Amino acid sequence: MTRIEGDEGRLPLSHQAQQAIRQHIVDNGLHPGDPLPSEGEFCQLLGMSKSSVREGIRRLEMLGIVDVRRGRGLYVGAFSLRPVVDALPYQLTVNDTSLREILQVRAAIEEALIVQASKELSEAQLDALDELVAQMREKSMAGEVPRGFDHTFHLALFEPLRNQMLNQLIETFWEVHARFAAIAPAPINHHAVEDHQEIIDAIRSGDAQRMTRAVAVHFAPIQSNVEAAPTSPASAPEGRPA
């Protein structure tokens, strides 16, 4: 393992340790769950103090890159967007555009992949989506739409793609919006329930343009509401479904 030189050599030692450990994972072709050298072994490999290496490992653990198993050692961590979600309360407090931009990215991903997902969805899976929308409609008429229905709908819509990265992105974007995106109390938007039904109907039609348009129409009013509302966690009530 080589030491960091040049401009990177002027980084704090804990940052150098962090970068070197990441490079060790790459250089050795390691995968999630693979064992890593111990803290002491990294100290010897990097020629750094225990405090610098320990801090570097701590930072990598926060990012999910290193899995510290107490009493068992260090392992390569599994990729997760959880650190991003956990950092967003602060980001949304100091940057009012963050939520709008996150929602734009989520809408773009779903618009881009809806046609591909439609080719993999079975009739049974479409029937299950129909049932979810029927339950959403019933709840909305009663005065509420539990957020879990919307969450389940969007995950089920893209589940046939079996794309774990996509699933994590959808989970992340949905959770962020559910935490911070909404707005002053307002009546239930019954039209949003029918937006979900139109997405299913568009898939059944096989019309690619109708599919992408249905997703875009679904997200458009949500985007407008987010732009018009305060996004600070301290001032905004709990979010509504997207």
Short mmCIF file of C-alpha atoms in Angstrom, two decimals:
data_model
loop_
_atom_site.label_atom_id
_atom_site.label_comp_id
_atom_site.label_asym_id
_atom_site.label_seq_id
_atom_site.Cartn_x
_atom_site.Cartn_y
_atom_site.Cartn_z
CA MET A 1 0.00 0.00 0.00
CA THR A 2 1.50 3.34 -1.04
CA ARG A 3 1.29 6.50 0.96
CA ILE A 4 -0.53 9.56 -0.29
CA GLU A 5 1.73 12.13 -1.88
CA GLY A 6 1.46 15.49 -3.64
CA ASP A 7 -1.48 17.76 -2.85
CA GLU A 8 -3.28 14.96 -1.06
CA GLY A 9 -0.29 14.63 1.25
CA ARG A 10 -1.28 17.96 2.80
CA LEU A 11 -4.62 16.54 3.93
CA PRO A 12 -5.07 15.80 7.65
CA LEU A 13 -3.68 12.40 8.51
CA SER A 14 -7.12 11.01 9.31
CA HIS A 15 -8.28 11.95 5.80
CA GLN A 16 -5.18 10.37 4.32
CA ALA A 17 -5.94 7.20 6.27
CA GLN A 18 -9.51 7.26 5.01
CA GLN A 19 -8.41 7.56 1.38
CA ALA A 20 -5.71 4.90 1.75
CA ILE A 21 -8.15 2.38 3.24
CA ARG A 22 -10.57 3.00 0.40
CA GLN A 23 -7.73 2.49 -2.07
CA HIS A 24 -6.81 -0.75 -0.29
CA ILE A 25 -10.35 -2.03 -0.90
CA VAL A 26 -10.16 -1.12 -4.59
CA ASP A 27 -6.62 -2.40 -5.16
CA ASN A 28 -7.45 -5.77 -3.61
CA GLY A 29 -10.76 -6.19 -5.41
CA LEU A 30 -12.65 -6.57 -2.15
CA HIS A 31 -16.43 -6.82 -1.95
CA PRO A 32 -19.04 -6.20 0.77
CA GLY A 33 -18.53 -8.67 3.60
CA ASP A 34 -14.85 -9.31 2.84
CA PRO A 35 -12.51 -8.96 5.86
CA LEU A 36 -10.11 -6.04 6.16
CA PRO A 37 -6.84 -5.71 8.06
CA SER A 38 -7.23 -4.80 11.71
CA GLU A 39 -6.78 -1.27 13.00
CA GLY A 40 -3.28 -2.17 14.18
CA GLU A 41 -2.38 -3.72 10.83
CA PHE A 42 -3.54 -0.60 9.02
CA CYS A 43 -1.33 1.47 11.32
CA GLN A 44 1.66 -0.58 10.20
CA LEU A 45 0.66 -0.59 6.52
CA LEU A 46 0.15 3.18 6.43
CA GLY A 47 2.86 4.18 8.89
CA MET A 48 0.31 6.25 10.80
CA SER A 49 -0.69 6.61 14.42
CA LYS A 50 -3.58 4.70 15.90
CA SER A 51 -5.60 7.90 16.41
CA SER A 52 -5.33 8.87 12.72
CA VAL A 53 -6.28 5.39 11.50
CA ARG A 54 -9.09 5.09 14.03
CA GLU A 55 -10.58 8.40 12.90
CA GLY A 56 -10.27 7.37 9.25
CA ILE A 57 -12.08 4.10 9.99
CA ARG A 58 -14.77 5.97 11.93
CA ARG A 59 -15.43 8.23 8.94
CA LEU A 60 -15.61 5.26 6.58
CA GLU A 61 -17.99 3.50 8.95
CA MET A 62 -20.29 6.54 8.86
CA LEU A 63 -20.29 6.31 5.06
CA GLY A 64 -21.06 2.59 5.12
CA ILE A 65 -17.77 1.75 3.40
CA VAL A 66 -16.32 -0.08 6.41
CA ASP A 67 -18.38 -2.34 8.65
CA VAL A 68 -16.96 -2.41 12.18
CA ARG A 69 -18.10 -5.60 13.88
CA ARG A 70 -17.32 -5.28 17.55
CA GLY A 71 -15.15 -8.13 18.74
CA ARG A 72 -14.87 -9.58 15.22
CA GLY A 73 -12.90 -7.05 13.20
CA LEU A 74 -13.28 -4.82 10.16
CA TYR A 75 -15.13 -5.75 6.98
CA VAL A 76 -16.02 -4.08 3.70
CA GLY A 77 -19.45 -2.51 4.10
CA ALA A 78 -22.43 -2.85 1.78
CA PHE A 79 -23.38 0.19 -0.27
CA SER A 80 -26.08 2.28 1.37
CA LEU A 81 -27.60 5.72 0.89
CA ARG A 82 -28.52 5.89 4.58
CA PRO A 83 -25.70 8.38 5.38
CA VAL A 84 -27.12 10.69 2.69
CA VAL A 85 -30.59 10.54 4.22
CA ASP A 86 -29.24 11.12 7.71
CA ALA A 87 -27.29 14.19 6.56
CA LEU A 88 -30.24 15.81 4.79
CA PRO A 89 -31.93 17.44 7.80
CA TYR A 90 -28.94 19.76 8.07
CA GLN A 91 -28.66 20.29 4.32
CA LEU A 92 -32.33 21.19 3.98
CA THR A 93 -32.02 23.65 6.85
CA VAL A 94 -29.20 25.62 5.26
CA ASN A 95 -30.14 25.14 1.59
CA ASP A 96 -33.78 25.69 0.64
CA THR A 97 -33.25 24.41 -2.91
CA SER A 98 -32.14 20.92 -1.85
CA LEU A 99 -35.58 19.37 -1.59
CA ARG A 100 -36.68 20.74 -4.96
CA GLU A 101 -33.55 19.39 -6.61
CA ILE A 102 -33.94 15.98 -4.96
CA LEU A 103 -37.50 15.76 -6.21
CA GLN A 104 -36.40 16.73 -9.73
CA VAL A 105 -33.90 13.87 -9.74
CA ARG A 106 -36.47 11.40 -8.46
CA ALA A 107 -39.00 12.42 -11.13
CA ALA A 108 -36.35 12.18 -13.86
CA ILE A 109 -35.35 8.66 -12.79
CA GLU A 110 -38.92 7.38 -12.69
CA GLU A 111 -39.77 8.98 -16.04
CA ALA A 112 -36.67 7.46 -17.62
CA LEU A 113 -37.29 3.92 -16.35
CA ILE A 114 -41.08 3.58 -16.45
CA VAL A 115 -41.10 2.15 -19.99
CA GLN A 116 -38.43 -0.41 -19.15
CA ALA A 117 -40.31 -1.41 -16.00
CA SER A 118 -43.54 -1.76 -17.97
CA LYS A 119 -41.97 -4.50 -20.08
CA GLU A 120 -41.22 -6.57 -16.98
CA LEU A 121 -44.44 -6.07 -14.99
CA SER A 122 -46.70 -9.12 -15.06
CA GLU A 123 -50.48 -8.94 -15.15
CA ALA A 124 -50.55 -10.17 -11.55
CA GLN A 125 -48.23 -7.35 -10.52
CA LEU A 126 -50.41 -4.82 -12.33
CA ASP A 127 -53.45 -6.24 -10.56
CA ALA A 128 -51.65 -5.75 -7.24
CA LEU A 129 -50.94 -2.13 -8.17
CA ASP A 130 -54.63 -1.71 -9.05
CA GLU A 131 -55.54 -2.99 -5.61
CA LEU A 132 -53.15 -0.52 -3.96
CA VAL A 133 -54.74 2.36 -5.86
CA ALA A 134 -58.21 1.15 -4.90
CA GLN A 135 -57.17 1.20 -1.24
CA MET A 136 -55.64 4.65 -1.67
CA ARG A 137 -58.88 5.89 -3.24
CA GLU A 138 -60.97 4.47 -0.41
CA LYS A 139 -58.72 6.04 2.23
CA SER A 140 -58.66 9.40 0.45
CA MET A 141 -62.45 9.52 0.36
CA ALA A 142 -62.40 8.90 4.09
CA GLY A 143 -60.08 11.86 4.54
CA GLU A 144 -56.59 10.43 4.56
CA VAL A 145 -54.09 8.49 2.46
CA PRO A 146 -51.52 6.66 4.62
CA ARG A 147 -48.07 7.31 3.20
CA GLY A 148 -47.28 3.60 3.24
CA PHE A 149 -49.57 2.98 0.26
CA ASP A 150 -47.68 5.47 -1.90
CA HIS A 151 -44.34 4.11 -0.75
CA THR A 152 -45.37 0.55 -1.62
CA PHE A 153 -46.75 1.63 -5.00
CA HIS A 154 -43.56 3.27 -6.24
CA LEU A 155 -41.32 0.44 -5.05
CA ALA A 156 -43.61 -2.19 -6.58
CA LEU A 157 -43.72 -0.29 -9.85
CA PHE A 158 -39.98 -0.76 -10.40
CA GLU A 159 -39.41 -3.99 -8.43
CA PRO A 160 -39.34 -6.17 -11.60
CA LEU A 161 -36.15 -4.40 -12.73
CA ARG A 162 -34.35 -5.98 -9.74
CA ASN A 163 -32.07 -2.96 -9.53
CA GLN A 164 -30.90 -2.56 -5.96
CA MET A 165 -29.33 0.84 -6.64
CA LEU A 166 -32.61 2.09 -8.07
CA ASN A 167 -34.54 0.72 -5.09
CA GLN A 168 -32.26 2.54 -2.69
CA LEU A 169 -32.59 5.78 -4.65
CA ILE A 170 -36.37 5.54 -4.65
CA GLU A 171 -36.35 4.75 -0.93
CA THR A 172 -34.07 7.70 -0.26
CA PHE A 173 -35.98 10.22 -2.35
CA TRP A 174 -39.30 9.07 -0.95
CA GLU A 175 -38.13 9.27 2.65
CA VAL A 176 -36.62 12.71 2.16
CA HIS A 177 -39.84 14.04 0.66
CA ALA A 178 -41.94 12.36 3.34
CA ARG A 179 -39.82 13.95 6.06
CA PHE A 180 -39.38 17.46 4.77
CA ALA A 181 -41.46 18.32 1.75
CA ALA A 182 -44.69 19.43 2.70
CA ILE A 183 -46.51 22.18 3.17
CA ALA A 184 -49.19 23.77 5.25
CA PRO A 185 -52.13 21.50 6.07
CA ALA A 186 -54.43 21.11 3.05
CA PRO A 187 -57.32 18.88 1.97
CA ILE A 188 -56.44 15.46 0.60
CA ASN A 189 -55.62 15.67 -3.10
CA HIS A 190 -57.99 13.08 -4.59
CA HIS A 191 -56.56 13.77 -8.06
CA ALA A 192 -53.16 12.43 -6.92
CA VAL A 193 -54.76 9.02 -6.36
CA GLU A 194 -56.04 9.02 -9.94
CA ASP A 195 -52.53 9.96 -11.12
CA HIS A 196 -51.40 6.58 -9.81
CA GLN A 197 -54.24 4.87 -11.66
CA GLU A 198 -53.27 6.64 -14.88
CA ILE A 199 -49.72 5.31 -14.54
CA ILE A 200 -51.10 1.76 -14.41
CA ASP A 201 -53.53 2.39 -17.28
CA ALA A 202 -50.70 3.87 -19.36
CA ILE A 203 -48.60 0.75 -18.76
CA ARG A 204 -51.46 -1.49 -19.84
CA SER A 205 -51.90 0.60 -23.00
CA GLY A 206 -48.30 -0.06 -24.06
CA ASP A 207 -47.98 3.60 -25.10
CA ALA A 208 -44.48 4.74 -24.05
CA GLN A 209 -45.28 8.45 -24.37
CA ARG A 210 -48.38 8.05 -22.25
CA MET A 211 -46.34 6.29 -19.56
CA THR A 212 -43.71 9.01 -19.27
CA ARG A 213 -46.40 11.70 -19.44
CA ALA A 214 -48.34 10.01 -16.64
CA VAL A 215 -45.29 10.02 -14.37
CA ALA A 216 -44.50 13.64 -15.26
CA VAL A 217 -48.09 14.73 -14.56
CA HIS A 218 -47.96 12.92 -11.22
CA PHE A 219 -44.85 14.76 -10.08
CA ALA A 220 -45.64 18.23 -11.49
CA PRO A 221 -48.02 19.44 -8.74
CA ILE A 222 -45.78 17.96 -6.05
CA GLN A 223 -42.88 19.97 -7.46
CA SER A 224 -44.98 23.13 -7.49
CA ASN A 225 -46.07 22.59 -3.89
CA VAL A 226 -42.50 22.05 -2.75
CA GLU A 227 -41.32 25.22 -4.49
CA ALA A 228 -44.08 27.21 -2.81
CA ALA A 229 -43.55 25.85 0.68
CA PRO A 230 -40.88 26.30 3.37
CA THR A 231 -38.51 23.34 3.49
CA SER A 232 -36.93 23.84 6.89
CA PRO A 233 -37.57 20.81 9.10
CA ALA A 234 -38.21 23.18 11.98
CA SER A 235 -41.08 24.94 10.21
CA ALA A 236 -42.68 22.31 7.97
CA PRO A 237 -45.14 19.65 9.15
CA GLU A 238 -44.86 16.01 8.20
CA GLY A 239 -44.89 15.41 4.44
CA ARG A 240 -47.71 14.12 2.30
CA PRO A 241 -47.40 11.24 -0.16
CA ALA A 242 -45.63 11.73 -3.47
#
